[in-house]
Coordinates of C-alpha atoms and ligand atoms in Angstrom, one line a residue:
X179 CA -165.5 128.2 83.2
X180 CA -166.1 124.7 84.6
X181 CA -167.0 122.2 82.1
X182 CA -170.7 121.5 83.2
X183 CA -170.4 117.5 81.3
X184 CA -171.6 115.2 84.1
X185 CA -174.0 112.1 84.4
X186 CA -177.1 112.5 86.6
X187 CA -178.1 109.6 88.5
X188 CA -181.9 109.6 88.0
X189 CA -183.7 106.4 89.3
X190 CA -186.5 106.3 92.0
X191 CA -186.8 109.7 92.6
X192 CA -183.2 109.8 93.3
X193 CA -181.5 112.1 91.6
X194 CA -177.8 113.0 92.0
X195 CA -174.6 113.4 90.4
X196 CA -172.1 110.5 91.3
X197 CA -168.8 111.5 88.9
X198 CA -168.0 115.2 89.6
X199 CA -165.2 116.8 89.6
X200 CA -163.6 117.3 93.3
X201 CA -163.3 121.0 92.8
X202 CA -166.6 121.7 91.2
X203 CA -169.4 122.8 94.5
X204 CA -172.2 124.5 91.9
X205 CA -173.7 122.8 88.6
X206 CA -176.7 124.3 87.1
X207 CA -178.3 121.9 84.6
X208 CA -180.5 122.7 81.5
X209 CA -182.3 124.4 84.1
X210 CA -185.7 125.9 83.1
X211 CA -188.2 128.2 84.8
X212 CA -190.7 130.4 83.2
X213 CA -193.4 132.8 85.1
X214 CA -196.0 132.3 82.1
X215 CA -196.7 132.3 78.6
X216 CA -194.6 135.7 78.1
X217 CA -191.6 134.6 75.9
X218 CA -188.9 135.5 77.4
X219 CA -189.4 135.4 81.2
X220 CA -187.5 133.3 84.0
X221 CA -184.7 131.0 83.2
X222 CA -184.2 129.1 80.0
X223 CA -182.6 125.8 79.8
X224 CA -179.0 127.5 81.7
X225 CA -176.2 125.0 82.1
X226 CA -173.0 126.4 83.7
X227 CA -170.6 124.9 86.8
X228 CA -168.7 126.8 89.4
X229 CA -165.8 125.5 91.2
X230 CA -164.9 126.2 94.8
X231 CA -163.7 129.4 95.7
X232 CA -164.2 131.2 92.7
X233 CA -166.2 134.6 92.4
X234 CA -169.1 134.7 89.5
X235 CA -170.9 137.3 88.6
X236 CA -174.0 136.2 86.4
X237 CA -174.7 139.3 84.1
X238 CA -176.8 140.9 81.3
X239 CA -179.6 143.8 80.7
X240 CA -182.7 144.2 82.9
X241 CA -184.9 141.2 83.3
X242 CA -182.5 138.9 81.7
X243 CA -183.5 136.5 84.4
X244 CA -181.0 136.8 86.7
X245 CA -182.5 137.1 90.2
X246 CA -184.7 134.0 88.9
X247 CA -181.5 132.6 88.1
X248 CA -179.9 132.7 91.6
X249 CA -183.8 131.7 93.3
X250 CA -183.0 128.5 91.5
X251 CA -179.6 127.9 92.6
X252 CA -180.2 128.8 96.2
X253 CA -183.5 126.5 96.4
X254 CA -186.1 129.3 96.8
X255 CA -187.8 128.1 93.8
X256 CA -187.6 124.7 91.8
X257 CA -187.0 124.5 88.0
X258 CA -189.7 122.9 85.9
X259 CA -187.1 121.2 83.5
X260 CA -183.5 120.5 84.6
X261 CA -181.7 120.2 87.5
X262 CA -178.9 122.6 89.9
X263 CA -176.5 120.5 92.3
X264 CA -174.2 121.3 95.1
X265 CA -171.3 119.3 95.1
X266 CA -173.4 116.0 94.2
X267 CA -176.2 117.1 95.9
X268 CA -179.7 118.0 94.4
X269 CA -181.0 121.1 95.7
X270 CA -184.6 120.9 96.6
X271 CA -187.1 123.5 96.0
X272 CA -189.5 125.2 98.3
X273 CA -192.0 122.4 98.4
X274 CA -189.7 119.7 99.5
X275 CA -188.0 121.5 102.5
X276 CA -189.4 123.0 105.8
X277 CA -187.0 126.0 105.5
X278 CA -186.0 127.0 101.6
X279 CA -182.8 127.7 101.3
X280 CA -179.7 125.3 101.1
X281 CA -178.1 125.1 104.6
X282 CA -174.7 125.1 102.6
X283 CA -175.8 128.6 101.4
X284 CA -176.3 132.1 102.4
X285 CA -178.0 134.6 100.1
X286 CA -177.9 138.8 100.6
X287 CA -180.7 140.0 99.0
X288 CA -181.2 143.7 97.4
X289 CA -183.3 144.7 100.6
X290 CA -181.2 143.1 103.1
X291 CA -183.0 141.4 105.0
X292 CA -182.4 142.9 108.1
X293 CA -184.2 143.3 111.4
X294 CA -183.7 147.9 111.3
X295 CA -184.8 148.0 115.1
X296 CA -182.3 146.0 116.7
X297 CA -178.4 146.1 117.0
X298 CA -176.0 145.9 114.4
X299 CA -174.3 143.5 117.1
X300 CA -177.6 141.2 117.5
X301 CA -178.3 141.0 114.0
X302 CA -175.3 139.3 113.8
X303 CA -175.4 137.0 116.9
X304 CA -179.0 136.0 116.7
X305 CA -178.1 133.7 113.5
X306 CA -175.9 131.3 115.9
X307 CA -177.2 129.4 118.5
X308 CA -177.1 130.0 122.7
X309 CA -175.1 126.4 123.0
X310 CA -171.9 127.7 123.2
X311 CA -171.7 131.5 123.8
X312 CA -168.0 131.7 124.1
X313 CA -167.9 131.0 120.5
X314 CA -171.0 133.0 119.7
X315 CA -169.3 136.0 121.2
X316 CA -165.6 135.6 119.4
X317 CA -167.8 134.7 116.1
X318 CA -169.9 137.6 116.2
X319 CA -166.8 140.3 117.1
X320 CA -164.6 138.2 114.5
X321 CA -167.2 139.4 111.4
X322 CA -167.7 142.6 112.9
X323 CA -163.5 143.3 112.3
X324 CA -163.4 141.2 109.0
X325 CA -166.4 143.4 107.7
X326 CA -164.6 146.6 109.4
X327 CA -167.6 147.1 111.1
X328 CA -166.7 147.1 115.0
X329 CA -167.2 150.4 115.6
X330 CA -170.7 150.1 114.5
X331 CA -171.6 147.0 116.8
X332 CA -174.4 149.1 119.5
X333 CA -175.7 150.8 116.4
X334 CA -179.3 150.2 115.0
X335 CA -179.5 149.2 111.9
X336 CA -182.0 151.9 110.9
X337 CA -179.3 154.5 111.9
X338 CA -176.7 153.0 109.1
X339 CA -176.2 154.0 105.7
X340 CA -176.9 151.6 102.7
X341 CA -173.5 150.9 102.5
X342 CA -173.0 150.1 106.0
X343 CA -176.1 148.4 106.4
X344 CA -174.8 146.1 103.5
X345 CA -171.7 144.9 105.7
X346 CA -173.8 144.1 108.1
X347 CA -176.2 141.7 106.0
X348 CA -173.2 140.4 104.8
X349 CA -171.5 139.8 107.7
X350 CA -174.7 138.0 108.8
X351 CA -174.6 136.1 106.2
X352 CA -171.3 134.7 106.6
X353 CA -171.4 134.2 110.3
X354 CA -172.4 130.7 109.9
X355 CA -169.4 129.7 107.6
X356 CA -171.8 128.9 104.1
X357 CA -169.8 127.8 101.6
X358 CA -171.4 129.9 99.1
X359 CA -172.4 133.4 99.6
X360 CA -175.2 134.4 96.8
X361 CA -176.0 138.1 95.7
X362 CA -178.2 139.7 94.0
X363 CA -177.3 143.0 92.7
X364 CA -174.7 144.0 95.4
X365 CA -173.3 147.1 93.6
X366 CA -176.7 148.9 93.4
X367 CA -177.2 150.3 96.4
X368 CA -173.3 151.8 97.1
X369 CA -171.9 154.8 95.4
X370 CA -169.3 154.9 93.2
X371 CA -166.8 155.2 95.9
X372 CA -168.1 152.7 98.2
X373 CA -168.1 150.3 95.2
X374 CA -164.1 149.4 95.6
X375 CA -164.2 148.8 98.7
X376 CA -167.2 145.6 98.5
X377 CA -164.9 144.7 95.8
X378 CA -161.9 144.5 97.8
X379 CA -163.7 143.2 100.7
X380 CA -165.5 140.5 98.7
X381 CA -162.1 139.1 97.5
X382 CA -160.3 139.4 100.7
X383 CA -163.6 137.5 102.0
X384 CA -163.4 134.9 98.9
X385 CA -159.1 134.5 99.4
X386 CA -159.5 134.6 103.3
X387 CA -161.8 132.5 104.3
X388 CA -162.1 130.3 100.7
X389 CA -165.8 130.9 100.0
X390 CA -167.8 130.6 96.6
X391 CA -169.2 134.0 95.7
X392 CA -172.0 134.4 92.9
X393 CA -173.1 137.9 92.5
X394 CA -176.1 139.1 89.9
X395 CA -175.3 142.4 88.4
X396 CA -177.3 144.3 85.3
X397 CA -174.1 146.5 85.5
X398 CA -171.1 144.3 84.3
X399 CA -168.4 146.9 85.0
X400 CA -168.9 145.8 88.9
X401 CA -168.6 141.8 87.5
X402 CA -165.9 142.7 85.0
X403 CA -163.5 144.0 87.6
X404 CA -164.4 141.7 90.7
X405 CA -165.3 137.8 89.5
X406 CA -162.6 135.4 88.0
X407 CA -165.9 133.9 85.9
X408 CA -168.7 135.8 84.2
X409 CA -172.0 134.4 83.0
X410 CA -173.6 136.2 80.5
X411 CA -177.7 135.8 80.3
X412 CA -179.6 137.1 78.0
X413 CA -183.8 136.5 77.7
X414 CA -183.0 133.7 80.3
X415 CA -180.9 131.6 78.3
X416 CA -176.8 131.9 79.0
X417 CA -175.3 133.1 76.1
X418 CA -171.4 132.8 76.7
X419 CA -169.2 132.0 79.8
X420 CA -165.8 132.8 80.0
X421 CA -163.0 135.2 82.2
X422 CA -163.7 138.7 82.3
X423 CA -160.6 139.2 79.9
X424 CA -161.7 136.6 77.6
X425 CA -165.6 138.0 77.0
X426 CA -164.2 141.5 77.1
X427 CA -161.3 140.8 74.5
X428 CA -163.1 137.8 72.5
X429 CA -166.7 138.1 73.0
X430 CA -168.5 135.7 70.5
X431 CA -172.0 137.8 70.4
X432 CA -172.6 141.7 70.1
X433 CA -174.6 141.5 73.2
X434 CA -171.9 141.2 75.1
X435 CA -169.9 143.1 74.0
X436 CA -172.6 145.9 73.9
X437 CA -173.0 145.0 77.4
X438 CA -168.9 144.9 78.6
X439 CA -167.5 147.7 77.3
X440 CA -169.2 151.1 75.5
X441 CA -169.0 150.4 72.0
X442 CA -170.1 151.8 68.1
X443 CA -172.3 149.6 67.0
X444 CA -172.3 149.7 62.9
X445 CA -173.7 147.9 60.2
X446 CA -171.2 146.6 57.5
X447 CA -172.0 149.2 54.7
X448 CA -171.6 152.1 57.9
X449 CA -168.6 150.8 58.9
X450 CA -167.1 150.4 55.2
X451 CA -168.4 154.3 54.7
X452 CA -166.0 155.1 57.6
X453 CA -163.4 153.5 56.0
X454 CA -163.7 150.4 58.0
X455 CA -163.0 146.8 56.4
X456 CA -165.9 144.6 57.5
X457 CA -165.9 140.3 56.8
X458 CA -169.2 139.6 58.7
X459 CA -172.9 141.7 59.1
X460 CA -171.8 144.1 61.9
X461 CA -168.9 145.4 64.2
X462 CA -168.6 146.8 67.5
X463 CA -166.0 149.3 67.8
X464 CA -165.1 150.2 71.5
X465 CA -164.7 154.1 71.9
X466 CA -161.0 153.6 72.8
X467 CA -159.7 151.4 70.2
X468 CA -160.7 154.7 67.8
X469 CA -157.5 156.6 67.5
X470 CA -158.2 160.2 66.2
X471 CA -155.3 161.3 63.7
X472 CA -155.0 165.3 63.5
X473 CA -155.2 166.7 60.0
X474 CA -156.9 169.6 60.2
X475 CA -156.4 170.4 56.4
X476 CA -158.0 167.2 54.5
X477 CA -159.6 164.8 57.5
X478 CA -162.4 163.0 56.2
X479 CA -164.4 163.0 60.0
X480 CA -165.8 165.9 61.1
X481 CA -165.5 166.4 64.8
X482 CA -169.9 167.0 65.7
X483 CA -170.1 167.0 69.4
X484 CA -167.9 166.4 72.4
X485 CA -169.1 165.4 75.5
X486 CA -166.8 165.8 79.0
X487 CA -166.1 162.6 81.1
X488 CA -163.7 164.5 83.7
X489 CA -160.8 162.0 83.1
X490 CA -161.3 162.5 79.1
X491 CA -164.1 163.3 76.9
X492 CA -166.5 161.2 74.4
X493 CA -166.1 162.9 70.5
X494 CA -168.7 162.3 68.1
X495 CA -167.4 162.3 64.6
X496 CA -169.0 161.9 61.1
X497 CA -168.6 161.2 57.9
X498 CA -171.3 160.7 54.8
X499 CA -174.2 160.4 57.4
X500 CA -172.2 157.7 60.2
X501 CA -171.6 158.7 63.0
X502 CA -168.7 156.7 65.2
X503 CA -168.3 158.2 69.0
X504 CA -164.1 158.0 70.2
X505 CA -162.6 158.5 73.8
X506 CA -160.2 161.3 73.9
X507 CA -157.8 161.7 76.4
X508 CA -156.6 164.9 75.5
X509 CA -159.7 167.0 76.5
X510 CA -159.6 170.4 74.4
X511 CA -157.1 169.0 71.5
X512 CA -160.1 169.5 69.1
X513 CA -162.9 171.6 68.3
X514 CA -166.4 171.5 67.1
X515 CA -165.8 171.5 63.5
X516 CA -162.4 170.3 63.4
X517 CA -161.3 167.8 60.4
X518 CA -159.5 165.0 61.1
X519 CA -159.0 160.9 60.3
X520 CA -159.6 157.7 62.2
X521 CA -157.5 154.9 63.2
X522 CA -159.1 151.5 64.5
X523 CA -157.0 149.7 66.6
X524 CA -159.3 146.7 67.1
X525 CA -162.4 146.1 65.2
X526 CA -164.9 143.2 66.8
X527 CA -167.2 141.4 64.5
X528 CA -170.3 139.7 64.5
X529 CA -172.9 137.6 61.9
Ligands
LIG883 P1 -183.4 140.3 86.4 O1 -183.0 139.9 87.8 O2 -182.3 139.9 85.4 O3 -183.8 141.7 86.2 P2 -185.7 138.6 86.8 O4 -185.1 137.2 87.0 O5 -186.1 139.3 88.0 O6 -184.6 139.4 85.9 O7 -186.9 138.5 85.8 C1 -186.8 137.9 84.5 C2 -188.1 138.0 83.8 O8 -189.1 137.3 84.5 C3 -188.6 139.5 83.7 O9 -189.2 139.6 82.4 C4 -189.6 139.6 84.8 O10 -190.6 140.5 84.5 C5 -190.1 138.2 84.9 N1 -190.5 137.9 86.3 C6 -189.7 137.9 87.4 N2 -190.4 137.5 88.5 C7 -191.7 137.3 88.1 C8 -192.8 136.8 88.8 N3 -192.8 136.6 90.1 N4 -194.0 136.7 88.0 C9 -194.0 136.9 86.7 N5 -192.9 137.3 86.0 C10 -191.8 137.5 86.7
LIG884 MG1 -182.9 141.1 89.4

């Protein structure tokens, strides 16, 4: 991740950043905003950076704060403490601009934003202006081809499915060459299917044509296979940045781990029951980094339940009272009942 270290420029009501680093277009700034006295609510104190032409997803559990978090980054509401820049830039908030929003930015929101009634093709169109219709024309048929969506052009909207109706908000979005696209839950409307393709579309949009993505997700599998930078938030307040490799290999708080990958969760006396060697409080042990070892005659786990996952399945296995779930590749090697040992390939651990 960027390194967010930068002097603000704070004199007169001006407020800017004059040193920043040519690459970086996004800094977010102790930023603060809460909705009332309920701890935990909004944004608290968030610092990150994002360079140009990177993809961020900003992730964690439900009502971590991380719509609130791209409101403030996109100008639709202003922090109470702290500051987000683009490029130099402040960005104002609602109350200090006629139409909220930063001109440099385009935001897909999780309804849309559509107009249902009229034409896939107008929806388009209408967001450039009449003074050169030549180019409004080539524009508009240019993002119907790079969202795939031609065919669709003399559709209504209301006739789409969610997943088509997406391409067209984002096409709209991107019709008027932002240089950062925000989104806010992208994934949660698509099925599982549709869900590679907006992944593979969103990168060919982010290599093609060089823009900034920041996507919100509560489910980090869609952020740990599309973004080059993850945020993790958690009550507000980013707990860890860092690649998707790096959180998912070297994540530095059980949240996240709990939250990029299914893991055991066990407490150091658990673990050492299960013949695990603990140094701090508690481990997370990701269900395939549990090797299962036959030995039918003296194991010392007892296979308790096993649950199908079509490529695999999930065992559940015990021993003196812990229980430590395993991925099994090899559906119908064991039984209900069956003894056999554990191996831990990688154990993660947490104060
Ligand atoms: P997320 O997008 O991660 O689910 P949000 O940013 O929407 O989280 O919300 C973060 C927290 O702030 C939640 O506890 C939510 O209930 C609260 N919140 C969000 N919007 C409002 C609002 N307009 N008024 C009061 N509380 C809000
Ligand atoms: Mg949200």
């Amino acid at each position: 991740m960027a390194d967010i270290s930068c002097e603000v420029f704070d004199e007169d009501d001006q407020i800017y950043l004059p040193n920043i680093p040519q690459n970086r277009i996004i800094t977010v700034q102790n930023v603060t905003k809460k909705y009332s006295e309920v701890p935990f609510s909004g944004v608290d104190n968030a610092s990150f950076a994002i360079d140009k032409g990177k993809i961020v997803a900003i992730v964690g559990e439900s009502g971590s704060g991380k719509s609130t978090l791209l409101k403030l980054i996109y100008g639709l509401m202003t922090p109470e403490k702290g500051h987000v820049f683009f490029r130099s830039e402040l960005i104002k908030g609602p109350e200090k601009k006629l139409i909220p929003g930063h001109e440099a930015m385009k935001m897909v929101t999780q309804d849309f934003s559509l107009n249902t009634y009229a034409k896939v093709y107008d929806n388009i169109a209408s967001m450039l202006p009449n003074t050169n219709l030549k180019y409004k024309v080539e524009k508009t048929e240019s993002m119907l081809q790079l969202l795939r969506i031609s065919h669709l052009a003399q559709k209504r909207v209301a006739d789409l499915s969610g997943g088509e109706q997406q391409r067209v908000a984002i096409a709209k979005a991107i019709v008027t060459e932002p240089e950062v696209l925000l989104m806010d839950e992208p994934f949660s409307q698509v099925d599982t299917m549709l869900k590679s393709q907006l992944r593979a579309d969103l990168r060919r949009l982010s290599h093609e044509l060089g823009i900034t993505i920041l996507i919100v997700s509560h489910d980090p599998v869609d952020g740990l296979s599309l973004a080059d930078e993850l945020v993790v938030i958690r009550r507000g307040a980013v707990l860890e940045t860092g690649s998707p490799a790096e959180l998912y290999n070297r994540p530095r708080h059980l949240y996240t781990a709990k939250l990029l990958s299914d893991c055991n969760v066990l407490e150091k006396d658990a673990a050492e029951k299960i013949g695990v060697q603990v140094k701090k409080t508690v481990v997370g042990i990701r269900l395939e980094d549990v090797q299962l070892i036959e030995n039918f005659s003296s194991g010392k786990m007892r296979v308790v339940d096993r649950f199908f996952k079509g490529y695999g399945e999930e065992v559940l296995l015990e021993r003196s009272g812990v229980l430590i779930r395993a991925l099994n590749l090899e559906v119908e090697k064991f039984q209900v009942g069956d003894l056999l040992d554990i191996g831990v390939k990688k154990v993660l651990s947490f104060d």
